Amino acid sequence: MERVLITGALGQLGHEFIKFFIKKNIYVLASDIRRPEEKLNCDFEIIDAMDNKRLNVVVKKYNINTIYHLVAVLSATGEKNPFKSWKVNMESFQNIIEVSIENKIKKIFWPSSIAVFGTKSNLENVSQDPILNPNTIYGISKLAGEKLISYYNKKYDLDIRSLRYPGIISFESKPGGGTTDYVMEMIESLKKGEDYICFLEKDTRLPMLYIEDAILGTIKFMSSKKKNLNVKESYNITGFSITPEELELKLKENGCIGNVIYRPDYRNEIAKTWPKNINDKISKEDWNWKANFGLNSTLEEAFK
Ligand code: SER
């Protein structure tokens, strides 16, 4: 029986993974550095993933055998404090590895990101294995993590798995500190009839994935037979790619009346080093990945 610990469980992805595990009657222990504002319907522990000892105690206490390590300082916040970002992203990752070795954790999920690529890869239709030269501290930490995954899996016979998430679009749980967050901010403002000041240029194209595809895809990936997984670091996955202007037009087609004012800031510089489109062919071949949501079906969810 799986007994799952989620770190950083109160973030955008954590909330949705919690709901999924509860629905499937899989034991889940949520953890974060702050208490939840609403009732979670699962066990909860305060854990700072930088605190190795505390992690170890909790993993033992609850007989955890699977970890979803979702703690991360994302791209935009990371640029404001790169030292802290590196420390949080890497130290917590190292702690998870050490605790996993000691407690013989069966499977670990750790998200990577489109931030790993950088401008030396052709930003159109980015393949699984291009030259990687990330420009943000977030991307650098994700790339380091990818390399450590294949190293530790081999050296300690662990099963750490990873997907390179594009921007995740969700309407119930909120993102925080990312470059792709504009999508949810724009939808929320325009739905209310308010204007939105967009921090990206109108034609900055980025790959996105609707939350349901992200959760179900990740679960499918984590349940796949290890022998089918040929990529030893992190797999590309994507849903669809959009620009802010395309989103604005779609929202207006849906009856929204607020306007978008384009005032690009440092986050547009980050986005310009990220892929416009991702090629996820290898995920499709190796573990049968398929996204079900495009822009239209994602927006249908926003207007439900
Ligand atoms: N959504 C993330 C960010 O914008 C990308 O992994 O930072």
PDB file of C-alpha atoms in Angstrom, residues 20-282:
ATOM      1  CA  PHE A  20      -6.504  13.011  -5.973  1.00  0.00           C
ATOM      2  CA  PHE A  21      -5.019  10.722  -3.316  1.00  0.00           C
ATOM      3  CA  ILE A  22      -7.977  11.203  -0.966  1.00  0.00           C
ATOM      4  CA  LYS A  23     -10.390  10.376  -3.798  1.00  0.00           C
ATOM      5  CA  LYS A  24      -8.460   7.215  -4.587  1.00  0.00           C
ATOM      6  CA  ASN A  25      -8.284   6.182  -0.912  1.00  0.00           C
ATOM      7  CA  ILE A  26      -4.505   6.402  -0.923  1.00  0.00           C
ATOM      8  CA  TYR A  27      -2.980   7.469   2.375  1.00  0.00           C
ATOM      9  CA  VAL A  28      -1.567  10.995   2.084  1.00  0.00           C
ATOM     10  CA  LEU A  29       0.255  13.126   4.615  1.00  0.00           C
ATOM     11  CA  ALA A  30       0.394  16.778   3.600  1.00  0.00           C
ATOM     12  CA  SER A  31       3.178  18.999   4.870  1.00  0.00           C
ATOM     13  CA  ASP A  32       4.214  22.604   4.500  1.00  0.00           C
ATOM     14  CA  ILE A  33       5.903  25.378   6.450  1.00  0.00           C
ATOM     15  CA  ARG A  34       2.552  26.969   7.354  1.00  0.00           C
ATOM     16  CA  ARG A  35      -0.777  25.618   8.528  1.00  0.00           C
ATOM     17  CA  PRO A  36      -3.556  25.190   5.952  1.00  0.00           C
ATOM     18  CA  GLU A  37      -6.246  27.873   5.991  1.00  0.00           C
ATOM     19  CA  GLU A  38      -8.950  25.340   5.189  1.00  0.00           C
ATOM     20  CA  LYS A  39      -9.554  21.786   6.346  1.00  0.00           C
ATOM     21  CA  LEU A  40      -7.605  19.309   4.202  1.00  0.00           C
ATOM     22  CA  ASN A  41      -9.320  15.965   4.958  1.00  0.00           C
ATOM     23  CA  CYS A  42      -5.940  14.291   5.415  1.00  0.00           C
ATOM     24  CA  ASP A  43      -3.168  14.240   8.007  1.00  0.00           C
ATOM     25  CA  PHE A  44      -1.019  17.347   8.091  1.00  0.00           C
ATOM     26  CA  GLU A  45       2.369  18.107   9.648  1.00  0.00           C
ATOM     27  CA  ILE A  46       4.380  21.285   9.648  1.00  0.00           C
ATOM     28  CA  ILE A  47       7.667  20.369   7.952  1.00  0.00           C
ATOM     29  CA  ASP A  48      10.414  22.649   6.789  1.00  0.00           C
ATOM     30  CA  ALA A  49      12.066  20.396   4.208  1.00  0.00           C
ATOM     31  CA  MET A  50      15.361  22.120   5.048  1.00  0.00           C
ATOM     32  CA  ASP A  51      15.157  20.364   8.399  1.00  0.00           C
ATOM     33  CA  ASN A  52      16.536  16.889   7.743  1.00  0.00           C
ATOM     34  CA  LYS A  53      15.877  15.575  11.253  1.00  0.00           C
ATOM     35  CA  ARG A  54      12.264  16.616  11.290  1.00  0.00           C
ATOM     36  CA  LEU A  55      11.705  15.073   7.848  1.00  0.00           C
ATOM     37  CA  ASN A  56      13.208  11.825   9.078  1.00  0.00           C
ATOM     38  CA  VAL A  57      11.052  11.728  12.212  1.00  0.00           C
ATOM     39  CA  VAL A  58       7.840  12.352  10.278  1.00  0.00           C
ATOM     40  CA  VAL A  59       8.648   9.832   7.534  1.00  0.00           C
ATOM     41  CA  LYS A  60       9.237   7.176  10.208  1.00  0.00           C
ATOM     42  CA  LYS A  61       6.222   8.123  12.324  1.00  0.00           C
ATOM     43  CA  TYR A  62       3.786   7.774   9.408  1.00  0.00           C
ATOM     44  CA  ASN A  63       5.491   4.833   7.661  1.00  0.00           C
ATOM     45  CA  ILE A  64       5.871   6.820   4.464  1.00  0.00           C
ATOM     46  CA  ASN A  65       6.994   4.898   1.370  1.00  0.00           C
ATOM     47  CA  THR A  66       6.399   7.468  -1.403  1.00  0.00           C
ATOM     48  CA  ILE A  67       7.336  11.151  -1.495  1.00  0.00           C
ATOM     49  CA  TYR A  68       6.120  13.941  -3.761  1.00  0.00           C
ATOM     50  CA  HIS A  69       8.661  16.660  -3.099  1.00  0.00           C
ATOM     51  CA  LEU A  70       7.004  19.837  -4.332  1.00  0.00           C
ATOM     52  CA  VAL A  71       8.928  22.443  -2.331  1.00  0.00           C
ATOM     53  CA  ALA A  72      10.434  25.083  -4.636  1.00  0.00           C
ATOM     54  CA  VAL A  73      11.033  28.790  -4.994  1.00  0.00           C
ATOM     55  CA  LEU A  74       9.768  29.425  -8.543  1.00  0.00           C
ATOM     56  CA  SER A  75      11.347  31.445 -11.331  1.00  0.00           C
ATOM     57  CA  ALA A  76      10.185  35.009 -10.681  1.00  0.00           C
ATOM     58  CA  THR A  77      10.595  34.925  -6.885  1.00  0.00           C
ATOM     59  CA  GLY A  78      13.929  33.166  -7.343  1.00  0.00           C
ATOM     60  CA  GLU A  79      15.379  36.089  -9.316  1.00  0.00           C
ATOM     61  CA  LYS A  80      14.672  38.421  -6.402  1.00  0.00           C
ATOM     62  CA  ASN A  81      16.750  36.300  -4.036  1.00  0.00           C
ATOM     63  CA  PRO A  82      18.903  33.804  -5.913  1.00  0.00           C
ATOM     64  CA  PHE A  83      20.907  32.659  -2.864  1.00  0.00           C
ATOM     65  CA  LYS A  84      17.806  31.788  -0.908  1.00  0.00           C
ATOM     66  CA  SER A  85      16.243  30.152  -3.945  1.00  0.00           C
ATOM     67  CA  TRP A  86      19.255  27.896  -4.531  1.00  0.00           C
ATOM     68  CA  LYS A  87      19.417  27.015  -0.834  1.00  0.00           C
ATOM     69  CA  VAL A  88      15.732  26.112  -0.538  1.00  0.00           C
ATOM     70  CA  ASN A  89      15.553  24.226  -3.821  1.00  0.00           C
ATOM     71  CA  MET A  90      18.767  22.237  -3.420  1.00  0.00           C
ATOM     72  CA  GLU A  91      19.001  21.674   0.335  1.00  0.00           C
ATOM     73  CA  SER A  92      15.457  20.413   0.556  1.00  0.00           C
ATOM     74  CA  PHE A  93      16.133  18.141  -2.414  1.00  0.00           C
ATOM     75  CA  GLN A  94      19.286  16.730  -0.807  1.00  0.00           C
ATOM     76  CA  ASN A  95      17.394  16.146   2.453  1.00  0.00           C
ATOM     77  CA  ILE A  96      14.698  14.211   0.645  1.00  0.00           C
ATOM     78  CA  ILE A  97      17.353  12.026  -0.951  1.00  0.00           C
ATOM     79  CA  GLU A  98      19.097  11.329   2.365  1.00  0.00           C
ATOM     80  CA  VAL A  99      15.844  10.570   4.154  1.00  0.00           C
ATOM     81  CA  SER A 100      14.739   8.383   1.233  1.00  0.00           C
ATOM     82  CA  ILE A 101      17.939   6.340   1.371  1.00  0.00           C
ATOM     83  CA  GLU A 102      17.669   5.885   5.127  1.00  0.00           C
ATOM     84  CA  ASN A 103      13.982   4.953   5.074  1.00  0.00           C
ATOM     85  CA  LYS A 104      14.047   2.901   1.870  1.00  0.00           C
ATOM     86  CA  ILE A 105      11.444   5.096   0.201  1.00  0.00           C
ATOM     87  CA  LYS A 106      10.098   3.261  -2.837  1.00  0.00           C
ATOM     88  CA  LYS A 107       9.300   6.154  -5.158  1.00  0.00           C
ATOM     89  CA  ILE A 108       9.973   9.870  -5.204  1.00  0.00           C
ATOM     90  CA  PHE A 109       8.471  12.452  -7.513  1.00  0.00           C
ATOM     91  CA  TRP A 110      10.305  15.711  -8.084  1.00  0.00           C
ATOM     92  CA  PRO A 111       9.086  18.229 -10.653  1.00  0.00           C
ATOM     93  CA  SER A 112      11.505  19.813 -13.080  1.00  0.00           C
ATOM     94  CA  SER A 113      10.520  22.657 -15.394  1.00  0.00           C
ATOM     95  CA  ILE A 114      10.709  24.241 -18.825  1.00  0.00           C
ATOM     96  CA  ALA A 115      13.142  26.611 -17.087  1.00  0.00           C
ATOM     97  CA  VAL A 116      15.962  24.086 -17.648  1.00  0.00           C
ATOM     98  CA  PHE A 117      16.329  24.741 -21.385  1.00  0.00           C
ATOM     99  CA  GLY A 118      17.618  28.237 -22.222  1.00  0.00           C
ATOM    100  CA  THR A 119      18.443  29.912 -25.486  1.00  0.00           C
ATOM    101  CA  LYS A 120      20.984  27.408 -26.757  1.00  0.00           C
ATOM    102  CA  SER A 121      18.135  25.012 -27.403  1.00  0.00           C
ATOM    103  CA  ASN A 122      15.972  25.872 -30.371  1.00  0.00           C
ATOM    104  CA  LEU A 123      13.047  27.401 -28.498  1.00  0.00           C
ATOM    105  CA  GLU A 124      10.563  26.093 -31.068  1.00  0.00           C
ATOM    106  CA  ASN A 125       9.494  22.502 -30.547  1.00  0.00           C
ATOM    107  CA  VAL A 126      12.202  21.824 -27.946  1.00  0.00           C
ATOM    108  CA  SER A 127      13.324  18.212 -27.968  1.00  0.00           C
ATOM    109  CA  GLN A 128      13.969  15.969 -24.976  1.00  0.00           C
ATOM    110  CA  ASP A 129      17.704  16.290 -25.056  1.00  0.00           C
ATOM    111  CA  PRO A 130      18.936  19.650 -26.365  1.00  0.00           C
ATOM    112  CA  ILE A 131      21.789  21.746 -24.985  1.00  0.00           C
ATOM    113  CA  LEU A 132      20.616  22.950 -21.596  1.00  0.00           C
ATOM    114  CA  ASN A 133      21.772  26.353 -20.423  1.00  0.00           C
ATOM    115  CA  PRO A 134      19.201  27.815 -18.033  1.00  0.00           C
ATOM    116  CA  ASN A 135      19.295  31.564 -17.400  1.00  0.00           C
ATOM    117  CA  THR A 136      17.482  31.714 -14.058  1.00  0.00           C
ATOM    118  CA  ILE A 137      18.554  30.441 -10.654  1.00  0.00           C
ATOM    119  CA  TYR A 138      15.345  28.394 -10.641  1.00  0.00           C
ATOM    120  CA  GLY A 139      16.277  26.771 -13.955  1.00  0.00           C
ATOM    121  CA  ILE A 140      19.834  26.154 -12.768  1.00  0.00           C
ATOM    122  CA  SER A 141      18.539  24.452  -9.618  1.00  0.00           C
ATOM    123  CA  LYS A 142      16.156  22.325 -11.672  1.00  0.00           C
ATOM    124  CA  LEU A 143      18.933  21.303 -14.040  1.00  0.00           C
ATOM    125  CA  ALA A 144      21.187  20.402 -11.098  1.00  0.00           C
ATOM    126  CA  GLY A 145      18.315  18.373  -9.630  1.00  0.00           C
ATOM    127  CA  GLU A 146      17.826  16.519 -12.910  1.00  0.00           C
ATOM    128  CA  LYS A 147      21.477  15.522 -12.948  1.00  0.00           C
ATOM    129  CA  LEU A 148      21.341  14.477  -9.298  1.00  0.00           C
ATOM    130  CA  ILE A 149      18.317  12.282  -9.972  1.00  0.00           C
ATOM    131  CA  SER A 150      20.150  10.086 -12.441  1.00  0.00           C
ATOM    132  CA  TYR A 151      23.232  10.074 -10.202  1.00  0.00           C
ATOM    133  CA  TYR A 152      21.408   9.102  -6.996  1.00  0.00           C
ATOM    134  CA  ASN A 153      19.095   6.618  -8.690  1.00  0.00           C
ATOM    135  CA  LYS A 154      22.112   4.751  -9.918  1.00  0.00           C
ATOM    136  CA  LYS A 155      24.311   5.090  -6.874  1.00  0.00           C
ATOM    137  CA  TYR A 156      21.672   4.286  -4.241  1.00  0.00           C
ATOM    138  CA  ASP A 157      19.192   2.295  -6.273  1.00  0.00           C
ATOM    139  CA  LEU A 158      16.461   4.890  -5.690  1.00  0.00           C
ATOM    140  CA  ASP A 159      13.458   5.493  -7.935  1.00  0.00           C
ATOM    141  CA  ILE A 160      13.240   9.275  -8.222  1.00  0.00           C
ATOM    142  CA  ARG A 161      11.130  10.313 -11.212  1.00  0.00           C
ATOM    143  CA  SER A 162      10.690  13.715 -12.771  1.00  0.00           C
ATOM    144  CA  LEU A 163       8.676  15.626 -15.356  1.00  0.00           C
ATOM    145  CA  ARG A 164       9.524  18.995 -16.879  1.00  0.00           C
ATOM    146  CA  TYR A 165       6.300  20.846 -16.207  1.00  0.00           C
ATOM    147  CA  PRO A 166       5.358  23.778 -18.414  1.00  0.00           C
ATOM    148  CA  GLY A 167       3.166  26.514 -16.898  1.00  0.00           C
ATOM    149  CA  ILE A 168       0.423  24.794 -14.883  1.00  0.00           C
ATOM    150  CA  ILE A 169      -3.030  26.334 -15.194  1.00  0.00           C
ATOM    151  CA  SER A 170      -5.401  25.829 -12.271  1.00  0.00           C
ATOM    152  CA  PHE A 171      -8.416  27.718 -11.047  1.00  0.00           C
ATOM    153  CA  GLU A 172      -9.006  26.417  -7.523  1.00  0.00           C
ATOM    154  CA  SER A 173      -5.432  26.321  -6.262  1.00  0.00           C
ATOM    155  CA  LYS A 174      -3.333  29.397  -6.902  1.00  0.00           C
ATOM    156  CA  PRO A 175       0.228  29.527  -8.219  1.00  0.00           C
ATOM    157  CA  GLY A 176       2.826  31.812  -6.657  1.00  0.00           C
ATOM    158  CA  GLY A 177       6.034  33.396  -7.844  1.00  0.00           C
ATOM    159  CA  GLY A 178       6.119  31.955 -11.362  1.00  0.00           C
ATOM    160  CA  THR A 179       6.510  33.508 -14.800  1.00  0.00           C
ATOM    161  CA  THR A 180       3.522  31.587 -16.163  1.00  0.00           C
ATOM    162  CA  ASP A 181       1.198  32.846 -13.398  1.00  0.00           C
ATOM    163  CA  TYR A 182      -0.068  35.620 -15.690  1.00  0.00           C
ATOM    164  CA  VAL A 183      -2.543  33.176 -17.230  1.00  0.00           C
ATOM    165  CA  MET A 184      -4.534  32.741 -14.039  1.00  0.00           C
ATOM    166  CA  GLU A 185      -4.178  36.395 -13.073  1.00  0.00           C
ATOM    167  CA  MET A 186      -5.505  37.555 -16.454  1.00  0.00           C
ATOM    168  CA  ILE A 187      -8.428  35.131 -16.374  1.00  0.00           C
ATOM    169  CA  GLU A 188      -9.373  36.158 -12.842  1.00  0.00           C
ATOM    170  CA  SER A 189      -9.262  39.895 -13.579  1.00  0.00           C
ATOM    171  CA  LEU A 190     -11.050  39.799 -16.921  1.00  0.00           C
ATOM    172  CA  LYS A 191     -13.738  37.460 -15.589  1.00  0.00           C
ATOM    173  CA  LYS A 192     -14.501  40.085 -12.945  1.00  0.00           C
ATOM    174  CA  GLY A 193     -14.633  42.772 -15.625  1.00  0.00           C
ATOM    175  CA  GLU A 194     -11.434  44.346 -14.320  1.00  0.00           C
ATOM    176  CA  ASP A 195      -8.420  45.449 -16.374  1.00  0.00           C
ATOM    177  CA  TYR A 196      -5.232  43.419 -16.077  1.00  0.00           C
ATOM    178  CA  ILE A 197      -1.666  44.684 -16.263  1.00  0.00           C
ATOM    179  CA  CYS A 198       0.260  41.895 -17.942  1.00  0.00           C
ATOM    180  CA  PHE A 199       3.955  41.487 -17.054  1.00  0.00           C
ATOM    181  CA  LEU A 200       4.732  39.709 -20.326  1.00  0.00           C
ATOM    182  CA  GLU A 201       4.717  41.132 -23.849  1.00  0.00           C
ATOM    183  CA  LYS A 202       1.620  40.276 -25.789  1.00  0.00           C
ATOM    184  CA  ASP A 203       3.420  37.902 -28.146  1.00  0.00           C
ATOM    185  CA  THR A 204       5.527  35.962 -25.605  1.00  0.00           C
ATOM    186  CA  ARG A 205       4.601  32.355 -26.272  1.00  0.00           C
ATOM    187  CA  LEU A 206       4.958  29.714 -23.546  1.00  0.00           C
ATOM    188  CA  PRO A 207       3.860  26.095 -23.156  1.00  0.00           C
ATOM    189  CA  MET A 208       1.067  25.336 -20.669  1.00  0.00           C
ATOM    190  CA  LEU A 209      -0.683  22.374 -19.118  1.00  0.00           C
ATOM    191  CA  TYR A 210      -4.093  22.219 -17.465  1.00  0.00           C
ATOM    192  CA  ILE A 211      -3.940  20.991 -13.859  1.00  0.00           C
ATOM    193  CA  GLU A 212      -6.048  17.876 -14.477  1.00  0.00           C
ATOM    194  CA  ASP A 213      -3.629  16.751 -17.182  1.00  0.00           C
ATOM    195  CA  ALA A 214      -0.695  17.542 -14.882  1.00  0.00           C
ATOM    196  CA  ILE A 215      -2.072  15.476 -11.986  1.00  0.00           C
ATOM    197  CA  LEU A 216      -3.385  12.505 -13.959  1.00  0.00           C
ATOM    198  CA  GLY A 217      -0.310  12.516 -16.200  1.00  0.00           C
ATOM    199  CA  THR A 218       2.019  12.513 -13.200  1.00  0.00           C
ATOM    200  CA  ILE A 219       0.129   9.657 -11.564  1.00  0.00           C
ATOM    201  CA  LYS A 220       0.263   7.674 -14.791  1.00  0.00           C
ATOM    202  CA  PHE A 221       3.989   8.353 -15.055  1.00  0.00           C
ATOM    203  CA  MET A 222       4.601   7.340 -11.432  1.00  0.00           C
ATOM    204  CA  SER A 223       2.661   4.111 -11.975  1.00  0.00           C
ATOM    205  CA  SER A 224       4.553   3.206 -15.165  1.00  0.00           C
ATOM    206  CA  LYS A 225       6.898   0.253 -15.179  1.00  0.00           C
ATOM    207  CA  LYS A 226      10.430   1.423 -14.458  1.00  0.00           C
ATOM    208  CA  LYS A 227      11.844  -0.660 -17.284  1.00  0.00           C
ATOM    209  CA  ASN A 228       9.854   1.395 -19.837  1.00  0.00           C
ATOM    210  CA  LEU A 229      11.349   4.692 -18.679  1.00  0.00           C
ATOM    211  CA  ASN A 230      14.355   5.310 -20.875  1.00  0.00           C
ATOM    212  CA  VAL A 231      14.907   8.944 -19.869  1.00  0.00           C
ATOM    213  CA  LYS A 232      17.034   8.959 -16.735  1.00  0.00           C
ATOM    214  CA  GLU A 233      16.650  12.626 -15.865  1.00  0.00           C
ATOM    215  CA  SER A 234      13.307  14.356 -16.536  1.00  0.00           C
ATOM    216  CA  TYR A 235      10.671  13.936 -19.261  1.00  0.00           C
ATOM    217  CA  ASN A 236       9.241  16.726 -21.443  1.00  0.00           C
ATOM    218  CA  ILE A 237       5.460  17.068 -21.254  1.00  0.00           C
ATOM    219  CA  THR A 238       3.141  19.754 -22.582  1.00  0.00           C
ATOM    220  CA  GLY A 239      -0.463  20.607 -23.258  1.00  0.00           C
ATOM    221  CA  PHE A 240      -0.652  23.642 -25.550  1.00  0.00           C
ATOM    222  CA  SER A 241       1.214  26.904 -26.144  1.00  0.00           C
ATOM    223  CA  ILE A 242      -0.245  30.408 -25.942  1.00  0.00           C
ATOM    224  CA  THR A 243       0.660  34.070 -25.935  1.00  0.00           C
ATOM    225  CA  PRO A 244      -0.959  36.608 -23.587  1.00  0.00           C
ATOM    226  CA  GLU A 245      -2.681  38.223 -26.570  1.00  0.00           C
ATOM    227  CA  GLU A 246      -4.205  34.918 -27.695  1.00  0.00           C
ATOM    228  CA  LEU A 247      -5.497  34.379 -24.172  1.00  0.00           C
ATOM    229  CA  GLU A 248      -6.900  37.912 -24.055  1.00  0.00           C
ATOM    230  CA  LEU A 249      -8.750  37.392 -27.348  1.00  0.00           C
ATOM    231  CA  LYS A 250     -10.204  34.068 -26.173  1.00  0.00           C
ATOM    232  CA  LEU A 251     -11.371  35.658 -22.948  1.00  0.00           C
ATOM    233  CA  LYS A 252     -13.081  38.426 -24.906  1.00  0.00           C
ATOM    234  CA  GLU A 253     -14.755  35.793 -27.108  1.00  0.00           C
ATOM    235  CA  ASN A 254     -16.030  34.324 -23.856  1.00  0.00           C
ATOM    236  CA  GLY A 255     -17.697  37.630 -23.004  1.00  0.00           C
ATOM    237  CA  CYS A 256     -15.059  39.178 -20.727  1.00  0.00           C
ATOM    238  CA  ILE A 257     -14.986  42.955 -20.839  1.00  0.00           C
ATOM    239  CA  GLY A 258     -11.832  43.906 -18.926  1.00  0.00           C
ATOM    240  CA  ASN A 259      -8.824  45.123 -20.909  1.00  0.00           C
ATOM    241  CA  VAL A 260      -5.231  43.969 -20.832  1.00  0.00           C
ATOM    242  CA  ILE A 261      -2.494  46.550 -20.547  1.00  0.00           C
ATOM    243  CA  TYR A 262       0.921  45.202 -21.506  1.00  0.00           C
ATOM    244  CA  ARG A 263       3.720  46.351 -19.208  1.00  0.00           C
ATOM    245  CA  PRO A 264       6.486  43.756 -19.556  1.00  0.00           C
ATOM    246  CA  ASP A 265       8.975  43.530 -16.688  1.00  0.00           C
ATOM    247  CA  TYR A 266      11.893  41.244 -15.745  1.00  0.00           C
ATOM    248  CA  ARG A 267       9.587  38.247 -16.031  1.00  0.00           C
ATOM    249  CA  ASN A 268       9.359  38.807 -19.773  1.00  0.00           C
ATOM    250  CA  GLU A 269      13.149  38.495 -19.931  1.00  0.00           C
ATOM    251  CA  ILE A 270      12.847  35.143 -18.163  1.00  0.00           C
ATOM    252  CA  ALA A 271      10.091  33.988 -20.527  1.00  0.00           C
ATOM    253  CA  LYS A 272      12.155  34.933 -23.576  1.00  0.00           C
ATOM    254  CA  THR A 273      14.713  32.278 -22.595  1.00  0.00           C
ATOM    255  CA  TRP A 274      12.057  29.567 -22.253  1.00  0.00           C
ATOM    256  CA  PRO A 275      10.634  27.301 -24.974  1.00  0.00           C
ATOM    257  CA  LYS A 276       7.684  28.424 -27.031  1.00  0.00           C
ATOM    258  CA  ASN A 277       6.725  24.820 -27.694  1.00  0.00           C
ATOM    259  CA  ILE A 278       7.859  21.535 -26.227  1.00  0.00           C
ATOM    260  CA  ASN A 279       8.206  18.224 -27.990  1.00  0.00           C
ATOM    261  CA  ASP A 280       6.892  15.486 -25.695  1.00  0.00           C
ATOM    262  CA  LYS A 281       7.147  12.615 -28.158  1.00  0.00           C
ATOM    263  CA  ILE A 282       9.378  10.517 -25.888  1.00  0.00           C
TER     264      ILE A 282
END
